[in-house]
GROMACS .gro file of C-alpha atoms in nm:
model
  249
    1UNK     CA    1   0.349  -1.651   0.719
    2UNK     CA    2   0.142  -1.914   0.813
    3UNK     CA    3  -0.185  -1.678   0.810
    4UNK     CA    4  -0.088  -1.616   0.412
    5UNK     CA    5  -0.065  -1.983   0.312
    6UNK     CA    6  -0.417  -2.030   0.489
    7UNK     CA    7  -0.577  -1.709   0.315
    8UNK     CA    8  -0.425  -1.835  -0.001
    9UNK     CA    9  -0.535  -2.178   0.055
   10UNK     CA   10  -0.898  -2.016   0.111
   11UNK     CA   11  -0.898  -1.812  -0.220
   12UNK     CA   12  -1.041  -1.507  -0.008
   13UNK     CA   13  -0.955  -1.413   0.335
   14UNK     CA   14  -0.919  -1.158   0.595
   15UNK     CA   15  -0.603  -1.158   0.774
   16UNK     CA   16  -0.621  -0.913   1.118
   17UNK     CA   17  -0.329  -0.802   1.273
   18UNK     CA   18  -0.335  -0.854   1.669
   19UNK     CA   19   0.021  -0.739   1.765
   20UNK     CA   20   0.338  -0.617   1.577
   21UNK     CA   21   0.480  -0.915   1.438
   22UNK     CA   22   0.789  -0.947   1.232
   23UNK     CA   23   0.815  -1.112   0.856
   24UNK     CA   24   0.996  -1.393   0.796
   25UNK     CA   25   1.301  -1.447   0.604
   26UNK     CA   26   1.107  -1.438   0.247
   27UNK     CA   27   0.885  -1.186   0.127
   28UNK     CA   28   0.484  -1.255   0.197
   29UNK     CA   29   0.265  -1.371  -0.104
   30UNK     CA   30  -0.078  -1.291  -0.207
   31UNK     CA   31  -0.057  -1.598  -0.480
   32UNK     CA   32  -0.256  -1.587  -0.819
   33UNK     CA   33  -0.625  -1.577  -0.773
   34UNK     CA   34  -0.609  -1.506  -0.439
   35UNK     CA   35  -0.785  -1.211  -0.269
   36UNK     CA   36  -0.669  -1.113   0.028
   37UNK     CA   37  -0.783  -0.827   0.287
   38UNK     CA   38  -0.458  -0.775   0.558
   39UNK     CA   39  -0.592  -0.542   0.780
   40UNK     CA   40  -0.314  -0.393   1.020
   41UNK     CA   41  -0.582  -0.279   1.319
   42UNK     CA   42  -0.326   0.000   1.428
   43UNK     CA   43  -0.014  -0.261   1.463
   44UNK     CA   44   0.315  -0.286   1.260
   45UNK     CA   45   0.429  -0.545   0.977
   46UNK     CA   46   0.776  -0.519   1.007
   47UNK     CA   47   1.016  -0.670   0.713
   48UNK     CA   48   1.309  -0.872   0.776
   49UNK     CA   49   1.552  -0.568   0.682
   50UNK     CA   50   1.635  -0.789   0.345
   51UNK     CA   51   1.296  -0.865   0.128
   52UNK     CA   52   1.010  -0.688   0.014
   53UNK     CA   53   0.762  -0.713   0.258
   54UNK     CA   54   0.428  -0.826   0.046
   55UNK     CA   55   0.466  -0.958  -0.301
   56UNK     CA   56   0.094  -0.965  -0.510
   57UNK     CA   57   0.128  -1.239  -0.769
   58UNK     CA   58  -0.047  -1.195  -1.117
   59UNK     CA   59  -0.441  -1.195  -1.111
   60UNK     CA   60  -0.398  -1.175  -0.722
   61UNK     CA   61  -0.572  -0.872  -0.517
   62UNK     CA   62  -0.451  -0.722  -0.174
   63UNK     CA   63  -0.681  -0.473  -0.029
   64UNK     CA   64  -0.458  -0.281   0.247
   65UNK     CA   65  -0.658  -0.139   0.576
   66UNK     CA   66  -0.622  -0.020   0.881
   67UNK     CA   67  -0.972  -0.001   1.038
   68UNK     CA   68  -0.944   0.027   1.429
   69UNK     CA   69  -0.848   0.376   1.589
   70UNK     CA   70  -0.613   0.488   1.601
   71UNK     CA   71  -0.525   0.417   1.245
   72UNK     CA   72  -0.147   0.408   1.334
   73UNK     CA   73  -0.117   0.076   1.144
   74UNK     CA   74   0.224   0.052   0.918
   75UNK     CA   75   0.434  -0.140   0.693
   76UNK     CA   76   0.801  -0.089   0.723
   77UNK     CA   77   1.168  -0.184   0.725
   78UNK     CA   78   1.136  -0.364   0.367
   79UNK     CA   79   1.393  -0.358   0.123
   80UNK     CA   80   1.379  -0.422  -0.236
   81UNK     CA   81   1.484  -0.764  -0.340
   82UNK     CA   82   1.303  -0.773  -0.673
   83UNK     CA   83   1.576  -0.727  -0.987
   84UNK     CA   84   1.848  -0.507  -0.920
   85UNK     CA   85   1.654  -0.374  -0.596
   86UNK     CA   86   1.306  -0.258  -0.675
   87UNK     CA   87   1.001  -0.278  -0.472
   88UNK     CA   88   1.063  -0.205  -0.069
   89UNK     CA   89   0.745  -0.245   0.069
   90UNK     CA   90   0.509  -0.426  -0.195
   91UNK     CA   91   0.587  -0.547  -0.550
   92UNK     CA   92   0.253  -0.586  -0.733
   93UNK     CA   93   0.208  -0.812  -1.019
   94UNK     CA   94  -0.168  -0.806  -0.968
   95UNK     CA   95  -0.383  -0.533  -0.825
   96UNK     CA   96  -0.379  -0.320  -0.489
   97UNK     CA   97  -0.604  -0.134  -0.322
   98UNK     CA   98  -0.526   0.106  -0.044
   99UNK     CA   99  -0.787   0.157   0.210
  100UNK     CA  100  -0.547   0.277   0.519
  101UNK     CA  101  -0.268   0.209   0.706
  102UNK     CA  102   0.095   0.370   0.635
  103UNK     CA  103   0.358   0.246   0.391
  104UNK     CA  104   0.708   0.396   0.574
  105UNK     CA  105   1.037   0.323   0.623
  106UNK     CA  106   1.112   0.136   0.341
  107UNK     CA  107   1.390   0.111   0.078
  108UNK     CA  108   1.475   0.037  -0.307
  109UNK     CA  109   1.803   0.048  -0.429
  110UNK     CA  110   1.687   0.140  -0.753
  111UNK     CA  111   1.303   0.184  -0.782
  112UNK     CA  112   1.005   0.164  -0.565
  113UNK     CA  113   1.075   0.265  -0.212
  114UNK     CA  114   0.774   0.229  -0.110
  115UNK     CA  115   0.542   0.044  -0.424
  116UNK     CA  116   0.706  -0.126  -0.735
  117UNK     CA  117   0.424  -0.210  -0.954
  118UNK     CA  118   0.464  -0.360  -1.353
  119UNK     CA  119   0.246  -0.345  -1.625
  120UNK     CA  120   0.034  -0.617  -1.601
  121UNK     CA  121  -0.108  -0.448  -1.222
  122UNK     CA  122  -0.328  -0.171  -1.090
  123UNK     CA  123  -0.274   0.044  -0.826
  124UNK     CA  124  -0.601   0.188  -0.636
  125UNK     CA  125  -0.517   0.455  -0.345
  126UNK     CA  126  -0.834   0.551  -0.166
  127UNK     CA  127  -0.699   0.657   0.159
  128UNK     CA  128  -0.394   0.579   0.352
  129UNK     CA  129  -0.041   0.703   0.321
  130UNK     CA  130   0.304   0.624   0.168
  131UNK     CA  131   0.565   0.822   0.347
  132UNK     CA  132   0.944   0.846   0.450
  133UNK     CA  133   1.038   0.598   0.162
  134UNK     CA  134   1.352   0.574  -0.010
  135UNK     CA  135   1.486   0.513  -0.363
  136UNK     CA  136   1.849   0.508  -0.285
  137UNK     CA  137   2.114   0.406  -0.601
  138UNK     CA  138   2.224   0.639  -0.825
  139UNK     CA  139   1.949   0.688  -1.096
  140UNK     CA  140   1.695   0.546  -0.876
  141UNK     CA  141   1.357   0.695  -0.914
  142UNK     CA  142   0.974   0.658  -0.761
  143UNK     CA  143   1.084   0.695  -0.384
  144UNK     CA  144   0.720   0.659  -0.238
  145UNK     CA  145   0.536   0.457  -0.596
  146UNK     CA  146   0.725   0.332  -0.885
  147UNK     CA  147   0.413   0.273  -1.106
  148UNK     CA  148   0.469   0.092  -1.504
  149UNK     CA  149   0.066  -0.023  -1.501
  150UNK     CA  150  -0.256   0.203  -1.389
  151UNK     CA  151  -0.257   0.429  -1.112
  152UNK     CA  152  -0.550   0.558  -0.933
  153UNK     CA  153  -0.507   0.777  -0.666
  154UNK     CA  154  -0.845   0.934  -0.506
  155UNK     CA  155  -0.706   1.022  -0.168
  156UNK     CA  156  -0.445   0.918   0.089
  157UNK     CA  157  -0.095   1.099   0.120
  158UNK     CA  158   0.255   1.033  -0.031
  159UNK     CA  159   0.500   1.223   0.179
  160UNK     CA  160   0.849   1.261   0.281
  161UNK     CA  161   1.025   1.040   0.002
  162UNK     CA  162   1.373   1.099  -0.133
  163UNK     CA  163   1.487   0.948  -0.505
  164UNK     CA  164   1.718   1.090  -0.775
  165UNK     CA  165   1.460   1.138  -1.003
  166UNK     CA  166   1.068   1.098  -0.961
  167UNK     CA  167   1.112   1.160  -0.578
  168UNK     CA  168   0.681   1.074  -0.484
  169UNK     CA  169   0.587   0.896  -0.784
  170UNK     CA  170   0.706   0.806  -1.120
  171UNK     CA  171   0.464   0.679  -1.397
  172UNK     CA  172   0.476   0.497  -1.694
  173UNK     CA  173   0.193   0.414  -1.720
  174UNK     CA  174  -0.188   0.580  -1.697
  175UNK     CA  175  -0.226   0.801  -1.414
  176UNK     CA  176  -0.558   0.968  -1.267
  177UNK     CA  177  -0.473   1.203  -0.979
  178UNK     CA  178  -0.862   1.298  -0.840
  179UNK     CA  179  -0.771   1.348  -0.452
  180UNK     CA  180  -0.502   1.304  -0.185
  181UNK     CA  181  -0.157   1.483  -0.153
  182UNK     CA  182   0.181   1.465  -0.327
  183UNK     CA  183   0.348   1.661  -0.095
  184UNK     CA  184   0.736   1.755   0.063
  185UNK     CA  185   0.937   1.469  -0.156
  186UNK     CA  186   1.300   1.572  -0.267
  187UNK     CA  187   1.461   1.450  -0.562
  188UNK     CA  188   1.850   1.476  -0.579
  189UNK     CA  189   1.822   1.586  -0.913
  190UNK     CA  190   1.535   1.626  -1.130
  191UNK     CA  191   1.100   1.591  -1.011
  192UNK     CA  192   1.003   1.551  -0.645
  193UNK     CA  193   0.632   1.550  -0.716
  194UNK     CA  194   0.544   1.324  -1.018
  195UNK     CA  195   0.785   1.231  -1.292
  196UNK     CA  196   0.597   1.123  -1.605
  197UNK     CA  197   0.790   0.899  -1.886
  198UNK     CA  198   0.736   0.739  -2.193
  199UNK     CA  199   0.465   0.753  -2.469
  200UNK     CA  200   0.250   0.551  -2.263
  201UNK     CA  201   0.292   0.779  -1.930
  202UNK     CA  202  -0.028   0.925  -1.919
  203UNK     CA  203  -0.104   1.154  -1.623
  204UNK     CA  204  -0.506   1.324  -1.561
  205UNK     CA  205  -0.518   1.535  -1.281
  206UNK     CA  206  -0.874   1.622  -1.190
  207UNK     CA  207  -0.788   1.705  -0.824
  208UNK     CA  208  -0.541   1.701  -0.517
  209UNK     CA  209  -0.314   1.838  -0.466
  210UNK     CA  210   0.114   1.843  -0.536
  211UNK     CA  211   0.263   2.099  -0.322
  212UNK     CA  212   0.585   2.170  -0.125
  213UNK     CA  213   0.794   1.959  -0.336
  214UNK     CA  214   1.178   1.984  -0.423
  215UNK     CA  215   1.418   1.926  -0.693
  216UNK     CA  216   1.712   2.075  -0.889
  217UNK     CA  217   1.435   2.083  -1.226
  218UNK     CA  218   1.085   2.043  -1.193
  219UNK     CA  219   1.000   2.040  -0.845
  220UNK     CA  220   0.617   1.959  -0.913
  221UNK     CA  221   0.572   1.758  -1.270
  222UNK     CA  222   0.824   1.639  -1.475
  223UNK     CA  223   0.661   1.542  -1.835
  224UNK     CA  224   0.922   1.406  -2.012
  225UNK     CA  225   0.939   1.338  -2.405
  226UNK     CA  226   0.645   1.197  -2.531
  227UNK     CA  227   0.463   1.152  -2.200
  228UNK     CA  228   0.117   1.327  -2.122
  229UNK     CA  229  -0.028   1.505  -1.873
  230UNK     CA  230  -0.349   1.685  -1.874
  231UNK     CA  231  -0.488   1.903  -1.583
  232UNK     CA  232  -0.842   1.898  -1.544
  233UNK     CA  233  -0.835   2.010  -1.143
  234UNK     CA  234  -0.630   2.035  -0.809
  235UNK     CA  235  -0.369   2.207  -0.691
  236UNK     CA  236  -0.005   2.263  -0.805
  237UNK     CA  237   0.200   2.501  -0.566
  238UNK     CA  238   0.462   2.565  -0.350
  239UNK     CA  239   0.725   2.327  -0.502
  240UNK     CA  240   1.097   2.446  -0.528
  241UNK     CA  241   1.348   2.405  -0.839
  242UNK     CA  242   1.720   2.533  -0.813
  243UNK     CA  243   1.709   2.571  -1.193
  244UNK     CA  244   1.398   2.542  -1.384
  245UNK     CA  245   1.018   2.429  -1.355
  246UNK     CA  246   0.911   2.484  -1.027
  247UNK     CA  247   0.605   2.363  -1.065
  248UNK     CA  248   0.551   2.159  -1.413
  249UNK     CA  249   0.847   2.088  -1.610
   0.00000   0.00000   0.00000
């Protein structure tokens, strides 16, 4: 904690993990117009089991690495303590960037497992992963990235998540999919892959690849209503429905 109110205080920082160390009772703050680098150098953030782990304010940046071998830096045992339980392991206002390291073991009661972003944020995956996250309530949704602003995903994995609905990701927001894998999420009832809503859910796939995914209805992409979703490139295949859309929906 006391490393974040000194990066803050500094405007832009570096923070280097050198051992496992344990959040404290409130959730960690990149504050506005801050820009902060928390590299995890192969060691564990652990939450307190109660709060979202990091919290980026508005017009605040985190940049997420992991840069020393063997990249088995994570970010785990958050829990969503944003609204009615959104956001387990970050809650951006502002913008992220994911370089490395391994968003896991996290949970949302309702949305976000592993990312809760709104509107007003971006979210830039460029390597990395987001796996074994969990959007637990009934109608919960976005197990591994809950995403209402821009999404950019150019590589990096999202893995292993379980939701009701939008079991990997679910958008609202502009979506680019141009690397990286969506890959073995389950949905309890409809989208395991990537569940796109609303008029201003706009998903471009130009690569990557969704695969192995499973759901009672549309185990791949879900495109519901008046949401978009244009492929370009990549790879849909291999995801499982019990009823219908196996792969887009």
């Amino acid at each position: 904690e006391a490393a974040f109110t000194a990066a803050n205080t500094a405007g832009t920082a570096t923070i280097t993990l050198l051992d496992n160390c344990t959040a404290p009772n409130s959730t960690l703050t990149v504050s506005t117009g801050s820009s902060i680098t928390l590299d995890l150098a192969s060691y564990t953030l652990i939450g307190n089991g109660q709060t979202t782990v990091l919290t980026v304010e508005k017009d605040a940046t985190l940049t997420l690495d992991d840069s020393t071998e063997p990249g088995e830096g994570k970010i785990t045992n958050g829990k969503g303590s944003y609204d009615d339980g959104y956001g387990g392991g970050i809650y951006v206002i502002g913008a992220l960037n994911i370089k490395g390291g391994n968003i896991t073991g996290n949970t949302a009661t309702m949305r976000g497992g592993g990312i809760y972003s709104l509107r007003t944020s971006t979210v830039t995956m460029e390597g990395g992963s987001i796996t074994d996250n969990t959007s637990s309530g009934s109608g919960s949704s976005g197990g591994g990235i809950y995403a209402n602003g821009p999404l950019i995903i150019n590589d990096g994995t999202i893995s292993n998540k379980k939701a009701t609905y939008g079991a990997g990701i679910r958008v609202s927001g502009t979506t680019t999919l141009a690397g990286g894998f969506i890959t073995n999420n389950v949905a309890s009832s409809v989208c395991g892959g990537v569940y796109v809503r609303e008029s201003t859910g706009i998903l471009t796939m130009t690569g990557g690849e969704i695969s192995g995914n499973t759901a009672s209805d549309a185990a791949g992409v879900y495109v519901y209503q008046d949401a978009t979703f244009t492929m370009k490139g990549g790879t849909i295949t291999g995801n499982a429905s019990t009823n219908r859309g196996g792969g887009v929906f």
